[in-house]
Coordinates of C-alpha atoms in Angstrom, one line a residue:
M6 CA 80.8 -59.6 -55.8
Q7 CA 78.0 -60.0 -53.3
P8 CA 75.0 -61.8 -54.8
P9 CA 71.6 -60.0 -54.9
A10 CA 69.6 -60.1 -51.6
V11 CA 66.6 -61.4 -53.4
Q12 CA 66.2 -62.6 -57.0
T13 CA 63.5 -64.1 -59.1
V14 CA 64.5 -65.9 -62.3
C15 CA 61.9 -66.4 -65.0
V16 CA 59.1 -66.6 -62.5
S17 CA 55.5 -67.2 -63.8
K18 CA 52.4 -67.5 -61.6
R19 CA 48.9 -68.5 -62.8
F20 CA 45.5 -68.1 -61.2
P21 CA 42.3 -69.4 -62.8
G22 CA 42.0 -67.5 -66.1
V23 CA 44.8 -65.1 -65.2
L24 CA 48.5 -65.1 -65.9
A25 CA 49.6 -62.8 -63.0
L26 CA 53.3 -63.1 -63.6
D27 CA 54.9 -64.0 -66.9
D28 CA 58.6 -64.9 -67.0
V29 CA 59.6 -62.2 -64.5
S30 CA 63.2 -61.7 -63.5
F31 CA 63.9 -59.2 -60.8
E32 CA 66.6 -58.5 -58.2
A33 CA 67.0 -56.3 -55.2
R34 CA 70.4 -55.6 -53.6
Y35 CA 71.6 -55.1 -50.0
G36 CA 72.0 -51.4 -49.1
E37 CA 69.5 -50.1 -51.6
I38 CA 65.9 -49.0 -51.8
H39 CA 64.3 -50.6 -54.9
A40 CA 61.0 -49.3 -56.1
L41 CA 58.6 -51.8 -57.6
C42 CA 56.2 -49.9 -59.9
G43 CA 53.2 -50.8 -62.0
E44 CA 49.5 -50.4 -62.3
N45 CA 47.1 -52.3 -60.1
G46 CA 47.0 -55.8 -61.5
A47 CA 50.5 -55.5 -62.9
G48 CA 51.8 -58.3 -60.7
K49 CA 53.5 -56.5 -57.8
S50 CA 51.5 -58.1 -55.0
T51 CA 51.9 -61.5 -56.6
L52 CA 55.7 -61.1 -56.8
I53 CA 55.9 -60.0 -53.2
G54 CA 53.6 -62.9 -52.2
I55 CA 56.2 -65.3 -53.5
L56 CA 58.8 -63.6 -51.4
S57 CA 56.7 -63.6 -48.3
G58 CA 55.8 -67.4 -48.7
R59 CA 52.1 -66.7 -49.3
W60 CA 52.5 -68.5 -52.6
Q61 CA 54.5 -71.6 -51.8
I62 CA 57.1 -73.3 -54.0
G63 CA 55.4 -75.5 -56.6
S64 CA 52.6 -73.0 -57.1
Y65 CA 54.7 -71.0 -59.5
E66 CA 57.2 -71.6 -62.3
G67 CA 60.8 -70.3 -62.2
E68 CA 63.1 -69.8 -59.3
L69 CA 63.3 -67.6 -56.2
R70 CA 66.8 -67.0 -54.8
I71 CA 68.0 -65.5 -51.5
D72 CA 71.7 -64.6 -51.3
G73 CA 72.2 -66.3 -54.6
K74 CA 70.8 -69.6 -53.4
T75 CA 67.5 -71.3 -54.4
A76 CA 64.8 -70.7 -51.8
G77 CA 61.7 -72.9 -51.5
F78 CA 59.3 -71.3 -49.1
R79 CA 56.4 -73.4 -48.0
N80 CA 54.8 -70.8 -45.9
T81 CA 55.4 -67.3 -44.3
R82 CA 57.5 -68.8 -41.5
D83 CA 60.0 -70.2 -44.0
S84 CA 60.3 -66.7 -45.5
Q85 CA 60.8 -65.1 -42.1
N86 CA 63.5 -67.7 -41.2
A87 CA 65.3 -66.7 -44.4
G88 CA 65.4 -63.1 -43.3
A89 CA 62.5 -61.7 -45.4
A90 CA 59.6 -59.6 -44.2
V91 CA 56.7 -57.9 -46.0
I92 CA 54.8 -55.0 -44.4
H93 CA 51.4 -54.7 -46.0
Q94 CA 48.9 -51.8 -46.1
E95 CA 46.7 -53.8 -43.7
L96 CA 49.1 -54.1 -40.7
A97 CA 49.2 -57.6 -39.1
L98 CA 49.3 -56.5 -35.5
A99 CA 47.3 -57.7 -32.5
P100 CA 45.6 -54.4 -31.4
M101 CA 44.8 -55.4 -27.8
M102 CA 48.4 -56.6 -27.1
S103 CA 51.2 -54.2 -26.1
I104 CA 53.9 -53.0 -28.3
E105 CA 56.5 -55.3 -26.7
E106 CA 54.1 -58.3 -27.0
N107 CA 53.6 -57.6 -30.7
V108 CA 57.3 -57.2 -31.4
A109 CA 58.1 -60.5 -29.7
L110 CA 55.0 -62.4 -31.0
G111 CA 55.9 -65.9 -32.2
R112 CA 59.5 -65.7 -30.9
E113 CA 58.9 -64.8 -27.2
P114 CA 62.2 -65.1 -25.1
T115 CA 62.0 -67.6 -22.3
R116 CA 64.1 -68.4 -19.2
R117 CA 63.7 -71.8 -17.5
G118 CA 60.5 -72.4 -19.5
L119 CA 58.9 -69.1 -18.5
L120 CA 58.5 -65.9 -20.5
D121 CA 61.5 -63.6 -19.9
K122 CA 59.7 -60.3 -19.6
R123 CA 62.9 -58.3 -18.8
R124 CA 64.6 -59.5 -22.0
M125 CA 61.4 -59.0 -24.1
R126 CA 61.3 -55.4 -22.8
S127 CA 65.0 -54.6 -23.4
E128 CA 64.8 -56.0 -27.0
C129 CA 61.7 -53.9 -27.7
V130 CA 63.2 -50.7 -26.2
R131 CA 66.4 -51.2 -28.3
L132 CA 64.3 -51.5 -31.5
M133 CA 62.1 -48.6 -30.6
E134 CA 65.2 -46.4 -30.1
T135 CA 66.5 -47.5 -33.5
L136 CA 63.2 -46.5 -35.1
Q137 CA 62.7 -43.4 -33.0
L138 CA 59.4 -44.7 -31.7
D139 CA 58.5 -42.6 -28.7
A140 CA 55.9 -44.7 -26.7
D141 CA 55.6 -46.9 -23.7
P142 CA 56.5 -50.6 -24.6
A143 CA 53.6 -51.7 -22.4
Q144 CA 51.1 -49.5 -24.3
P145 CA 48.4 -51.4 -26.3
V146 CA 48.8 -51.1 -30.0
S147 CA 45.2 -50.0 -30.3
Q148 CA 46.1 -46.7 -28.7
L149 CA 48.8 -45.9 -31.3
G150 CA 48.4 -43.8 -34.4
V151 CA 48.9 -45.3 -37.9
G152 CA 52.4 -44.1 -38.2
Q153 CA 53.4 -45.6 -34.8
R154 CA 51.7 -48.9 -35.7
Q155 CA 53.8 -49.0 -38.8
M156 CA 57.0 -48.6 -36.8
V157 CA 55.9 -51.4 -34.5
E158 CA 55.4 -53.6 -37.6
I159 CA 59.0 -52.7 -38.8
A160 CA 60.3 -53.4 -35.3
K161 CA 58.6 -56.8 -35.4
A162 CA 60.4 -57.6 -38.7
L163 CA 63.8 -56.4 -37.3
A164 CA 63.3 -58.5 -34.2
R165 CA 63.2 -61.5 -36.5
D166 CA 66.5 -60.4 -38.0
A167 CA 64.9 -59.4 -41.3
K168 CA 67.6 -58.4 -43.9
I169 CA 65.1 -58.0 -46.7
L170 CA 62.1 -55.7 -46.1
A171 CA 59.3 -55.1 -48.6
L172 CA 56.8 -52.3 -47.9
D173 CA 53.5 -52.1 -49.8
E174 CA 52.0 -48.6 -49.9
P175 CA 53.5 -47.7 -46.5
T176 CA 52.5 -44.0 -46.6
S177 CA 48.9 -44.3 -47.7
A178 CA 47.5 -43.3 -44.3
L179 CA 50.5 -41.3 -42.9
T180 CA 50.7 -37.6 -42.2
Q181 CA 53.6 -35.7 -43.7
T182 CA 55.5 -35.8 -40.4
E183 CA 55.0 -39.5 -40.1
K184 CA 56.1 -40.0 -43.7
E185 CA 59.3 -38.0 -43.0
T186 CA 60.0 -40.2 -39.9
L187 CA 59.5 -43.4 -41.9
F188 CA 61.8 -42.2 -44.7
A189 CA 64.5 -41.4 -42.2
V190 CA 64.2 -44.9 -40.7
L191 CA 64.4 -46.5 -44.2
Q192 CA 67.5 -44.5 -45.0
R193 CA 69.1 -45.7 -41.8
L194 CA 68.2 -49.3 -42.6
K195 CA 69.6 -48.9 -46.1
R196 CA 72.9 -47.6 -44.7
S197 CA 73.0 -50.6 -42.3
G198 CA 72.8 -52.9 -45.4
T199 CA 69.1 -53.9 -45.4
A200 CA 67.6 -54.6 -48.8
L201 CA 64.4 -52.6 -49.1
I202 CA 61.7 -53.1 -51.7
Y203 CA 59.3 -50.2 -51.9
I204 CA 55.8 -50.2 -53.5
S205 CA 53.9 -47.0 -53.9
H206 CA 51.6 -45.3 -56.4
R207 CA 53.0 -41.9 -55.3
L208 CA 55.7 -41.3 -57.8
E209 CA 57.1 -38.3 -56.0
E210 CA 58.0 -40.6 -53.1
L211 CA 59.9 -42.9 -55.4
F212 CA 62.0 -40.1 -56.7
E213 CA 62.6 -38.9 -53.1
I214 CA 63.7 -42.3 -51.6
A215 CA 64.5 -45.0 -54.2
D216 CA 67.8 -45.9 -55.8
R217 CA 66.5 -48.1 -58.6
A218 CA 63.1 -48.9 -60.0
T219 CA 61.6 -52.0 -61.7
V220 CA 58.4 -51.6 -63.7
L221 CA 55.9 -54.4 -64.2
R222 CA 53.1 -54.2 -66.7
D223 CA 50.5 -56.9 -67.3
G224 CA 52.5 -59.4 -65.3
Q225 CA 55.8 -58.8 -67.3
S226 CA 58.9 -57.0 -66.3
V227 CA 59.4 -53.9 -68.5
G228 CA 62.8 -53.0 -67.2
T229 CA 64.9 -51.7 -64.3
W230 CA 66.5 -48.3 -64.2
K231 CA 68.5 -46.1 -61.8
M232 CA 66.4 -43.3 -60.5
D233 CA 69.0 -40.7 -61.3
G234 CA 68.0 -39.0 -64.6
L235 CA 64.5 -40.6 -64.7
T236 CA 61.4 -38.4 -65.0
P237 CA 57.9 -39.2 -63.6
S238 CA 56.5 -39.1 -67.2
F239 CA 59.0 -41.8 -68.3
L240 CA 57.9 -44.1 -65.5
V241 CA 54.2 -43.5 -66.1
E242 CA 54.6 -44.3 -69.8
K243 CA 56.5 -47.5 -69.0
M244 CA 53.8 -48.5 -66.5
I245 CA 50.8 -47.9 -68.8
G246 CA 52.5 -48.6 -72.1
R247 CA 51.4 -45.4 -73.7
E248 CA 52.0 -41.7 -73.5
L249 CA 50.1 -39.9 -70.7
K250 CA 48.9 -36.5 -71.7
N251 CA 47.6 -33.8 -69.4
R252 CA 44.4 -32.1 -70.1
T253 CA 44.5 -28.3 -70.5
H254 CA 41.4 -26.2 -70.0
V255 CA 40.1 -24.7 -73.2
K256 CA 36.4 -25.0 -72.4
K257 CA 34.4 -22.1 -71.1
A258 CA 31.6 -22.6 -68.5
S259 CA 28.4 -23.7 -70.1
E260 CA 25.4 -21.3 -70.2
T261 CA 22.8 -24.0 -70.7
Q262 CA 20.1 -24.7 -68.2
P263 CA 21.5 -26.4 -65.1
A264 CA 20.8 -30.2 -64.9
L265 CA 21.0 -29.8 -61.1
T266 CA 20.4 -26.8 -58.9
L267 CA 20.7 -26.5 -55.2
Q268 CA 19.4 -23.5 -53.3
N269 CA 20.3 -22.9 -49.6
W270 CA 20.9 -26.6 -49.2
S271 CA 21.8 -28.0 -45.7
A272 CA 22.3 -31.5 -44.3
Y273 CA 22.2 -32.1 -40.5
T274 CA 23.4 -35.0 -38.3
G275 CA 21.0 -36.6 -35.9
A276 CA 22.4 -34.3 -33.2
G277 CA 21.5 -31.3 -35.3
R278 CA 25.0 -30.4 -36.5
A279 CA 25.1 -28.9 -40.0
K280 CA 27.5 -30.9 -42.2
V281 CA 26.4 -29.0 -45.3
D282 CA 25.5 -25.4 -44.4
N283 CA 23.2 -23.2 -46.7
L284 CA 25.1 -24.1 -49.9
S285 CA 23.9 -23.2 -53.4
L286 CA 25.3 -24.5 -56.7
E287 CA 24.5 -25.3 -60.3
A288 CA 25.8 -28.2 -62.3
R289 CA 25.3 -28.0 -66.1
P290 CA 25.2 -30.6 -68.8
G291 CA 28.5 -31.1 -70.5
E292 CA 30.7 -30.0 -67.6
I293 CA 32.6 -31.3 -64.6
L294 CA 32.0 -29.2 -61.5
G295 CA 34.9 -29.9 -59.1
L296 CA 34.2 -29.9 -55.4
A297 CA 37.5 -29.1 -53.8
G298 CA 38.4 -29.3 -50.1
M299 CA 40.3 -31.0 -47.3
M300 CA 39.0 -34.1 -45.6
G301 CA 35.8 -33.3 -43.7
C302 CA 35.0 -30.2 -45.8
G303 CA 31.4 -31.5 -46.3
S304 CA 31.6 -32.6 -50.0
S305 CA 30.9 -36.3 -49.2
E306 CA 27.9 -35.3 -47.1
L307 CA 26.7 -33.0 -49.9
L308 CA 26.7 -35.8 -52.5
L309 CA 25.1 -38.3 -50.2
S310 CA 22.3 -35.9 -49.2
V311 CA 21.6 -34.9 -52.8
F312 CA 21.3 -38.6 -53.7
G313 CA 18.9 -39.2 -50.9
A314 CA 21.3 -41.4 -49.0
W315 CA 21.8 -39.0 -46.0
R316 CA 20.4 -40.4 -42.8
G317 CA 19.9 -37.0 -41.2
R318 CA 17.6 -34.1 -41.9
T319 CA 18.0 -32.0 -45.0
E320 CA 16.7 -28.5 -45.9
G321 CA 16.7 -26.4 -49.1
R322 CA 15.6 -26.7 -52.6
I323 CA 16.6 -29.2 -55.4
E324 CA 15.8 -28.6 -59.0
I325 CA 16.4 -31.0 -61.8
D326 CA 16.3 -29.5 -65.3
G327 CA 14.8 -26.4 -63.8
K328 CA 11.9 -28.2 -62.1
P329 CA 11.6 -28.7 -58.3
A330 CA 12.4 -32.3 -57.2
R331 CA 12.0 -34.2 -54.0
I332 CA 14.7 -36.8 -53.5
R333 CA 14.0 -38.9 -50.4
S334 CA 15.9 -42.1 -51.3
P335 CA 18.5 -43.4 -53.7
I336 CA 15.8 -45.1 -55.7
E337 CA 14.1 -41.7 -56.3
A338 CA 17.5 -40.2 -57.2
M339 CA 18.1 -42.9 -59.8
R340 CA 14.6 -42.3 -61.2
A341 CA 15.4 -38.6 -61.5
G342 CA 18.5 -39.5 -63.6
M343 CA 21.2 -39.4 -60.9
A344 CA 24.0 -41.9 -60.0
L345 CA 26.5 -41.9 -57.2
L346 CA 30.0 -43.3 -56.9
T347 CA 30.7 -43.4 -53.1
E348 CA 34.0 -42.8 -51.4
D349 CA 34.5 -46.4 -50.2
R350 CA 33.9 -48.9 -53.0
K351 CA 34.4 -52.0 -50.8
R352 CA 32.0 -50.8 -48.1
D353 CA 29.3 -49.0 -50.1
C354 CA 29.5 -49.9 -53.8
L355 CA 30.5 -53.5 -54.4
W356 CA 29.6 -57.0 -53.2
L357 CA 33.1 -58.4 -53.2
D358 CA 32.0 -62.1 -53.0
E359 CA 29.7 -61.7 -56.0
S360 CA 30.6 -61.6 -59.7
I361 CA 31.4 -58.6 -61.8
E362 CA 28.2 -59.4 -63.7
T363 CA 26.1 -59.3 -60.5
N364 CA 27.6 -56.1 -59.3
L365 CA 27.3 -54.3 -62.7
T366 CA 23.7 -55.2 -63.3
A367 CA 22.3 -54.7 -59.8
P368 CA 20.8 -51.2 -60.5
I369 CA 18.9 -52.5 -63.6
L370 CA 17.3 -55.7 -62.2
G371 CA 13.9 -54.1 -62.8
E372 CA 14.7 -53.9 -66.5
I373 CA 16.2 -57.4 -67.0
A374 CA 13.7 -59.1 -64.6
P375 CA 10.5 -57.1 -65.3
H376 CA 8.1 -59.8 -64.0
G377 CA 10.4 -61.4 -61.4
L378 CA 12.0 -63.7 -64.0
L379 CA 15.6 -62.9 -64.6
N380 CA 16.7 -62.7 -68.3
R381 CA 20.2 -64.2 -67.8
K382 CA 21.2 -63.7 -71.4
E383 CA 20.4 -60.0 -71.3
R384 CA 22.1 -59.6 -68.0
R385 CA 25.3 -61.2 -69.4
R386 CA 25.1 -59.0 -72.5
R387 CA 24.7 -55.8 -70.5
A388 CA 27.5 -56.7 -68.1
E389 CA 29.9 -57.7 -70.9
E390 CA 29.2 -54.6 -72.8
M391 CA 30.0 -52.4 -69.8
A392 CA 33.1 -54.4 -69.0
R393 CA 34.4 -53.8 -72.5
R394 CA 33.5 -50.2 -72.4
L395 CA 35.5 -49.6 -69.2
D396 CA 38.2 -52.1 -70.0
I397 CA 37.7 -54.0 -66.8
R398 CA 40.4 -56.6 -66.5
P399 CA 40.8 -59.5 -66.4
P400 CA 38.1 -60.2 -68.9
G401 CA 35.3 -62.5 -67.9
V402 CA 32.3 -61.1 -66.0
Q403 CA 31.9 -64.2 -63.9
A404 CA 35.1 -63.4 -61.9
E405 CA 34.5 -62.3 -58.3
A406 CA 34.9 -58.6 -57.6
R407 CA 37.2 -59.5 -54.7
S408 CA 39.7 -61.0 -57.2
L409 CA 40.1 -57.7 -59.1
S410 CA 42.8 -55.2 -58.6
G411 CA 41.9 -51.9 -56.9
G412 CA 41.7 -50.0 -60.2
N413 CA 39.5 -52.7 -61.8
Q414 CA 37.3 -52.7 -58.7
Q415 CA 36.9 -49.0 -59.0
K416 CA 36.0 -49.3 -62.7
T417 CA 33.4 -51.9 -61.8
A418 CA 31.9 -49.5 -59.2
I419 CA 31.8 -46.8 -61.9
G420 CA 30.2 -49.2 -64.4
K421 CA 27.5 -50.1 -61.8
A422 CA 26.7 -46.3 -61.5
L423 CA 26.6 -45.9 -65.3
M424 CA 24.2 -48.8 -65.9
T425 CA 21.2 -46.5 -65.4
Q426 CA 22.6 -44.1 -68.0
P427 CA 22.5 -41.1 -65.6
R428 CA 22.3 -37.5 -66.7
I429 CA 23.7 -36.3 -63.4
L430 CA 26.8 -38.2 -62.1
L431 CA 28.0 -37.7 -58.5
L432 CA 31.6 -38.9 -58.1
N433 CA 33.2 -39.0 -54.6
E434 CA 37.0 -39.4 -54.7
P435 CA 36.8 -41.3 -58.0
T436 CA 40.5 -42.3 -58.1
R437 CA 41.3 -42.9 -54.4
G438 CA 43.5 -45.9 -54.0
V439 CA 44.1 -46.6 -57.7
D440 CA 47.3 -46.4 -59.6
V441 CA 48.4 -43.9 -62.2
G442 CA 47.2 -45.9 -65.2
A443 CA 43.7 -46.5 -63.8
K444 CA 43.6 -42.9 -62.7
A445 CA 44.2 -41.8 -66.3
E446 CA 41.5 -44.1 -67.6
I447 CA 39.0 -42.9 -65.0
H448 CA 39.8 -39.3 -65.8
G449 CA 39.3 -40.0 -69.5
L450 CA 36.0 -41.6 -68.8
A451 CA 34.7 -38.7 -66.7
R452 CA 35.6 -36.3 -69.5
R453 CA 33.9 -38.4 -72.1
L454 CA 30.7 -38.6 -70.0
A455 CA 30.7 -34.8 -69.7
E456 CA 31.3 -34.4 -73.4
Q457 CA 28.3 -36.7 -74.1
G458 CA 26.1 -34.3 -72.1
A459 CA 26.2 -35.5 -68.5
A460 CA 26.5 -33.1 -65.6
V461 CA 29.3 -34.4 -63.4
L462 CA 29.9 -33.3 -59.8
M463 CA 33.3 -34.6 -58.6
A464 CA 34.4 -34.3 -55.0
S465 CA 38.1 -34.8 -54.6
S466 CA 40.8 -34.0 -52.1
D467 CA 43.4 -34.4 -54.9
M468 CA 44.2 -30.9 -56.0
T469 CA 45.9 -32.0 -59.2
E470 CA 42.8 -34.1 -60.1
I471 CA 40.5 -31.1 -59.5
L472 CA 42.6 -28.8 -61.7
Q473 CA 43.1 -31.3 -64.5
L474 CA 39.4 -32.3 -64.9
S475 CA 37.2 -29.5 -63.7
D476 CA 35.5 -26.9 -65.9
R477 CA 34.5 -25.0 -62.8
V478 CA 35.5 -25.4 -59.2
L479 CA 33.6 -24.9 -55.9
A480 CA 36.0 -24.8 -52.9
M481 CA 34.3 -26.1 -49.7
R482 CA 35.2 -25.5 -46.1
N483 CA 33.1 -26.5 -43.0
G484 CA 30.2 -27.5 -45.2
R485 CA 30.0 -24.1 -46.9
A486 CA 31.0 -22.7 -50.3
A487 CA 34.3 -21.0 -49.5
A488 CA 35.0 -19.8 -53.1
R489 CA 33.9 -20.3 -56.7
F490 CA 36.1 -20.4 -59.7
D491 CA 34.1 -20.2 -62.9
D492 CA 37.2 -19.1 -64.8
M493 CA 39.7 -22.0 -64.6
A494 CA 42.5 -19.6 -65.6
Q495 CA 42.1 -18.1 -62.1
A496 CA 41.9 -21.5 -60.4
S497 CA 45.5 -22.1 -59.4
A498 CA 46.4 -24.8 -56.8
E499 CA 47.4 -22.0 -54.4
A500 CA 44.1 -20.1 -54.8
V501 CA 41.9 -23.1 -54.5
L502 CA 43.8 -24.5 -51.5
A503 CA 43.9 -21.1 -49.8
A504 CA 40.1 -21.0 -50.0
A505 CA 39.7 -24.6 -48.8
V506 CA 41.8 -24.0 -45.7
G507 CA 40.6 -20.5 -45.1
A508 CA 43.8 -18.7 -45.8
D509 CA 42.4 -16.1 -48.1
T510 CA 39.0 -16.1 -49.9
R511 CA 38.6 -12.3 -50.5
E512 CA 39.1 -12.5 -54.3
N513 CA 36.6 -15.3 -54.9
E514 CA 33.7 -14.8 -52.5
P515 CA 30.9 -17.2 -53.2

């Protein structure tokens, strides 16, 4: 019987204050697509890091085996020489170099001491044909789309005779057509005998492509199952260690005075283009108003402009608790009781090289340093209290934000927004890039905040999220209100999506 392509035996890996892997045994076979599942922080990336040689032998306990034999990788080159390759979300390509130069990088063919360009071209063309990559081998990678770049990365791995291929969130930036092309390539590689390890938070993809699945939770292996006969709810429960319940709408729209009112609100670019166009809405205490739409619908610009963070011109009227308000900056917005979670936590929300404590307490420095003298004890108390409230892991608010998983970074960004105890909470794509467990926790948090009296505006391109959480829905298109759904019984995915893309808005005119 052929030994597993890759196998870990009782592997444990520690970082300062964190046990990332705890006695994990795992195996992937040749000719299969093996899904590696788990929440952010479950240990998936650490396990793949051992396979890739990022974490060298001696930095972990246990044993890594390739083809049944102990493998001791000192670096990524050792891993590549053993036939393993890892394709990360952030592709490791040289953008200004051509496709053929990237594919041959580090193993350029030579003839009499000189680069053999003819052989480099022929090898690249052969791999491009295998992967159905329709492009000029001499074309710079910077001119390719994301899906094509990913194929170049796979070609690069195959050029090194990779027989074990691990892919980390490979479809996160792909179109549906690009995803279908990738899946067809992976199926061909599987049939040719390649061992494929596939990591994705999109469970529907796993059921579409994977043969078996291994679940990690809190650094431990929960189990391995054949995908045949499994259900998404089974995998989710194994990943989060508890039953995941969907929310059903029983709440009627509130009739209380709106916490936030916009009348004929517009936001313009510097060139005078309207990104939000004459939009009116009301957000009431105790409810979640979902802003639904496709990318570029104007919901992000709406939240930024309401919060005073829009760099262009705005027009229209804002009322807070029924009284006219003038919001010219985020500071004025916070003073008025607002908080904003932006779309990109790494760029706009967090200082990745600073501690969780520093990030969480940044909005309240005026309270904890009233005369310019920082009350460090109070800062620590406030940060630890918020970290406990949101279950930010690993514990210890002195850890750098960069060291956290994506889900825990997102919870830190939300905790930062909540520090000012806002009455109006603006959430922009609150669960983008987080796993199913963190998504469930963030959903629960948003619902609790609304139940405690906050008015929540949530912009999301995830239709399931919109329908699960919202008490009312405003569908947006081209910066305008395309349709309003005050009765969630009428807010089917089809109806909201039709309004958002302009297919049919006759029954729900704004």
